[in-house]
Amino acid sequence: MDEVERILLRREAIAKRVQELGEEVSADRDHSDPLLAVTILRGAVIFAADLVREIKGPVELDFMAVSSYGDASVSQGDVRVIKDLTEDIKGRDVLLVEDIVDTGHTIRFLLETLKQRGPRSIKVCALLDKVDRREVDVPIDYVGFRIPDAFVVGYGLDYAGRFRNHPEILALRPEALTS
Ligand code: IMP
């Protein structure tokens, strides 16, 4: 795999941090009403599957898919809903589970869209944060790792559909990115 520049995060480091994130989320909950974990398809699926098992108390699952136009590695700030939630989130405590926050456009769009539906609370948990790339300011309540500006894959994240099942998080060589 000569597209890969280096291993950024090994599976042990990911597992340890995901466990800590679950503890952080649990500590902020009163556990009376179920938490609704909204996983953003497809990249956050593997992270969410591990995270929710580290959260104490009842957790329900729902899913949403959004897309920027095209299959580009660069977000264009033009986000649309591909698959909407099944649940009504009015009055619910929602945890948005996202793989990576890059420019921030996707999370901003999701927060604006979901807040209009009247949840009791809505928080964001992102495994990765490329903070240097931010174009819009978005609140992220729980961050797994702040990472440098590199295109990363693995543990659910893809490049043109590939690498999602790789258990580590890898940085790709910039010259390997064609779109
Ligand atoms: P944002 O809207 O620019 O914050 O981008 C968020 C989305 O872009 C993420 O949910 C990913 O789908 C995708 N993305 C951003 N950076 C990467 C990366 O390094 N690897 C894989 N996908 C990425």
Tab-separated table of C-alpha atoms and ligand atoms in Angstrom:
chain	number	residue	atom	x	y	z
A	1	MET	CA	0.000	0.000	0.000
A	2	ASP	CA	2.373	2.750	-1.128
A	3	GLU	CA	-0.460	5.288	-0.958
A	4	VAL	CA	-0.059	5.132	2.809
A	5	GLU	CA	2.353	7.661	4.295
A	6	ARG	CA	2.188	6.470	7.893
A	7	ILE	CA	0.102	4.906	10.623
A	8	LEU	CA	-1.404	7.787	12.570
A	9	LEU	CA	-3.305	5.849	15.238
A	10	ARG	CA	-2.954	2.196	16.141
A	11	ARG	CA	-5.899	0.097	17.233
A	12	GLU	CA	-4.883	0.051	20.913
A	13	ALA	CA	-4.723	3.858	21.046
A	14	ILE	CA	-8.100	4.135	19.337
A	15	ALA	CA	-9.716	1.612	21.696
A	16	LYS	CA	-8.334	3.379	24.772
A	17	ARG	CA	-9.571	6.787	23.639
A	18	VAL	CA	-12.993	5.473	22.622
A	19	GLN	CA	-13.377	3.975	26.088
A	20	GLU	CA	-12.479	7.346	27.634
A	21	LEU	CA	-14.968	9.124	25.380
A	22	GLY	CA	-17.673	6.712	26.522
A	23	GLU	CA	-16.825	7.532	30.125
A	24	GLU	CA	-16.951	11.281	29.395
A	25	VAL	CA	-20.357	10.974	27.728
A	26	SER	CA	-21.653	8.758	30.554
A	27	ALA	CA	-20.464	11.184	33.231
A	28	ASP	CA	-22.498	13.985	31.627
A	29	ARG	CA	-25.713	11.929	31.549
A	30	ASP	CA	-28.288	11.413	34.268
A	31	HIS	CA	-29.312	8.097	32.645
A	32	SER	CA	-33.031	8.586	33.173
A	33	ASP	CA	-34.073	8.955	29.537
A	34	PRO	CA	-32.325	7.006	26.805
A	35	LEU	CA	-29.676	8.824	24.827
A	36	LEU	CA	-30.286	8.827	21.081
A	37	ALA	CA	-26.968	8.272	19.328
A	38	VAL	CA	-27.243	9.564	15.771
A	39	THR	CA	-24.489	8.050	13.693
A	40	ILE	CA	-23.510	9.845	10.530
A	41	LEU	CA	-23.207	7.307	7.749
A	42	ARG	CA	-21.056	5.903	6.535
A	43	GLY	CA	-17.726	6.910	8.047
A	44	ALA	CA	-18.783	6.965	11.716
A	45	VAL	CA	-20.302	3.468	11.801
A	46	ILE	CA	-17.308	1.644	13.210
A	47	PHE	CA	-16.513	4.373	15.730
A	48	ALA	CA	-20.157	4.527	16.853
A	49	ALA	CA	-20.377	0.752	17.241
A	50	ASP	CA	-17.435	0.837	19.641
A	51	LEU	CA	-18.451	4.074	21.372
A	52	VAL	CA	-22.031	3.154	22.296
A	53	ARG	CA	-20.827	0.005	24.034
A	54	GLU	CA	-18.719	2.213	26.315
A	55	ILE	CA	-21.646	4.450	27.303
A	56	LYS	CA	-23.441	3.567	30.535
A	57	GLY	CA	-27.225	3.560	30.616
A	58	PRO	CA	-29.753	3.193	27.823
A	59	VAL	CA	-28.697	4.249	24.335
A	60	GLU	CA	-30.887	4.100	21.256
A	61	LEU	CA	-29.508	4.235	17.736
A	62	ASP	CA	-30.487	6.162	14.660
A	63	PHE	CA	-28.653	6.987	11.463
A	64	MET	CA	-28.388	9.819	9.026
A	65	ALA	CA	-26.440	10.193	5.810
A	66	VAL	CA	-25.328	13.461	4.324
A	67	SER	CA	-23.188	14.252	1.367
A	68	SER	CA	-21.276	17.038	-0.197
A	69	TYR	CA	-21.730	17.043	-3.947
A	70	GLY	CA	-19.421	14.646	-5.756
A	71	ASP	CA	-16.983	12.116	-4.368
A	72	ALA	CA	-14.247	14.626	-3.684
A	73	SER	CA	-11.783	14.497	-0.802
A	74	VAL	CA	-12.484	18.176	-0.161
A	75	SER	CA	-15.753	19.338	1.391
A	76	GLN	CA	-17.395	22.122	-0.592
A	77	GLY	CA	-19.756	23.360	2.087
A	78	ASP	CA	-22.784	22.274	0.070
A	79	VAL	CA	-24.314	19.583	2.263
A	80	ARG	CA	-27.544	17.680	1.645
A	81	VAL	CA	-29.460	14.922	3.406
A	82	ILE	CA	-29.185	11.548	1.673
A	83	LYS	CA	-30.906	9.529	4.386
A	84	ASP	CA	-32.932	11.102	7.162
A	85	LEU	CA	-33.548	9.876	10.709
A	86	THR	CA	-36.224	7.314	11.484
A	87	GLU	CA	-36.951	8.726	14.949
A	88	ASP	CA	-38.667	11.962	15.940
A	89	ILE	CA	-36.054	13.765	18.045
A	90	LYS	CA	-38.424	16.273	19.672
A	91	GLY	CA	-37.625	16.349	23.395
A	92	ARG	CA	-34.809	13.827	23.035
A	93	ASP	CA	-31.194	13.983	24.167
A	94	VAL	CA	-29.235	13.534	20.966
A	95	LEU	CA	-25.573	12.671	20.557
A	96	LEU	CA	-24.303	13.222	17.024
A	97	VAL	CA	-21.540	10.719	16.336
A	98	GLU	CA	-19.216	11.805	13.545
A	99	ASP	CA	-15.968	10.361	12.248
A	100	ILE	CA	-14.063	13.556	11.508
A	101	VAL	CA	-14.618	17.288	11.562
A	102	ASP	CA	-12.661	19.003	8.830
A	103	THR	CA	-13.975	22.342	7.501
A	104	GLY	CA	-16.953	22.090	9.893
A	105	HIS	CA	-19.620	22.537	7.188
A	106	THR	CA	-21.138	19.081	7.700
A	107	ILE	CA	-21.552	19.442	11.464
A	108	ARG	CA	-22.877	22.973	11.135
A	109	PHE	CA	-25.496	21.795	8.640
A	110	LEU	CA	-26.483	18.844	10.859
A	111	LEU	CA	-26.780	20.990	13.983
A	112	GLU	CA	-28.882	23.602	12.178
A	113	THR	CA	-31.119	20.938	10.642
A	114	LEU	CA	-31.643	18.898	13.799
A	115	LYS	CA	-32.072	21.833	16.201
A	116	GLN	CA	-35.135	22.886	14.203
A	117	ARG	CA	-36.794	19.609	15.260
A	118	GLY	CA	-36.803	20.541	18.960
A	119	PRO	CA	-34.471	18.076	20.703
A	120	ARG	CA	-34.027	18.616	24.455
A	121	SER	CA	-30.269	18.636	23.937
A	122	ILE	CA	-27.854	17.961	21.130
A	123	LYS	CA	-24.154	17.273	21.523
A	124	VAL	CA	-21.426	16.313	19.105
A	125	CYS	CA	-18.859	13.560	19.529
A	126	ALA	CA	-16.198	13.369	16.826
A	127	LEU	CA	-13.404	10.836	16.772
A	128	LEU	CA	-11.049	13.108	14.837
A	129	ASP	CA	-10.698	16.862	14.593
A	130	LYS	CA	-8.614	18.533	11.882
A	131	VAL	CA	-8.794	21.838	13.674
A	132	ASP	CA	-6.374	23.681	11.350
A	133	ARG	CA	-8.761	23.167	8.431
A	134	ARG	CA	-11.812	24.716	10.076
A	135	GLU	CA	-13.776	27.187	7.935
A	136	VAL	CA	-16.823	27.530	10.188
A	137	ASP	CA	-16.835	27.546	13.965
A	138	VAL	CA	-18.740	24.551	15.335
A	139	PRO	CA	-19.049	23.311	18.916
A	140	ILE	CA	-17.643	19.818	19.414
A	141	ASP	CA	-18.423	18.499	22.877
A	142	TYR	CA	-16.273	15.377	22.759
A	143	VAL	CA	-13.146	14.987	20.602
A	144	GLY	CA	-11.179	11.763	20.300
A	145	PHE	CA	-7.988	13.085	18.719
A	146	ARG	CA	-6.889	16.416	17.282
A	147	ILE	CA	-4.909	15.508	14.188
A	148	PRO	CA	-2.751	17.435	11.711
A	149	ASP	CA	-3.940	18.333	8.237
A	150	ALA	CA	-3.584	15.028	6.398
A	151	PHE	CA	-6.110	12.884	4.560
A	152	VAL	CA	-6.804	9.934	6.817
A	153	VAL	CA	-8.493	6.588	6.248
A	154	GLY	CA	-9.330	3.429	8.160
A	155	TYR	CA	-11.570	2.648	11.165
A	156	GLY	CA	-14.581	3.599	9.044
A	157	LEU	CA	-13.024	6.450	7.078
A	158	ASP	CA	-12.607	6.002	3.352
A	159	TYR	CA	-10.909	7.312	0.306
A	160	ALA	CA	-13.256	6.736	-2.657
A	161	GLY	CA	-14.891	3.864	-0.760
A	162	ARG	CA	-11.666	2.105	0.211
A	163	PHE	CA	-9.919	1.436	3.547
A	164	ARG	CA	-13.055	1.565	5.736
A	165	ASN	CA	-12.347	-1.858	7.256
A	166	HIS	CA	-8.720	-1.136	8.081
A	167	PRO	CA	-8.413	-1.274	11.888
A	168	GLU	CA	-5.822	1.513	12.186
A	169	ILE	CA	-6.080	5.128	11.122
A	170	LEU	CA	-3.656	5.827	8.293
A	171	ALA	CA	-2.478	9.054	6.686
A	172	LEU	CA	-2.370	8.893	2.892
A	173	ARG	CA	0.347	10.527	0.829
A	174	PRO	CA	-0.940	13.829	-0.573
A	175	GLU	CA	0.242	12.809	-4.058
A	176	ALA	CA	-1.953	9.684	-3.867
A	177	LEU	CA	-5.115	11.832	-3.735
A	178	THR	CA	-6.432	12.406	-7.212
A	179	SER	CA	-9.737	14.148	-6.452
B	1	IMP	P1	-16.337	18.817	6.799
B	1	IMP	O1	-17.727	19.134	6.361
B	1	IMP	O2	-15.295	19.517	5.943
B	1	IMP	O3	-16.081	19.046	8.264
B	1	IMP	O4	-16.068	17.318	6.460
B	1	IMP	C1	-16.593	16.298	7.128
B	1	IMP	C2	-16.640	15.048	6.266
B	1	IMP	O5	-15.635	15.039	5.246
B	1	IMP	C3	-16.372	13.862	7.120
B	1	IMP	O6	-17.559	13.347	7.684
B	1	IMP	C4	-15.755	12.908	6.134
B	1	IMP	O7	-16.765	12.206	5.444
B	1	IMP	C5	-15.045	13.773	5.153
B	1	IMP	N1	-13.599	13.895	5.459
B	1	IMP	C6	-12.966	15.009	5.846
B	1	IMP	N2	-11.656	14.772	6.040
B	1	IMP	C7	-11.489	13.458	5.788
B	1	IMP	C8	-10.332	12.593	5.831
B	1	IMP	O8	-9.183	12.976	6.156
B	1	IMP	N3	-10.554	11.298	5.495
B	1	IMP	C9	-11.778	10.822	5.147
B	1	IMP	N4	-12.876	11.587	5.093
B	1	IMP	C10	-12.719	12.902	5.417
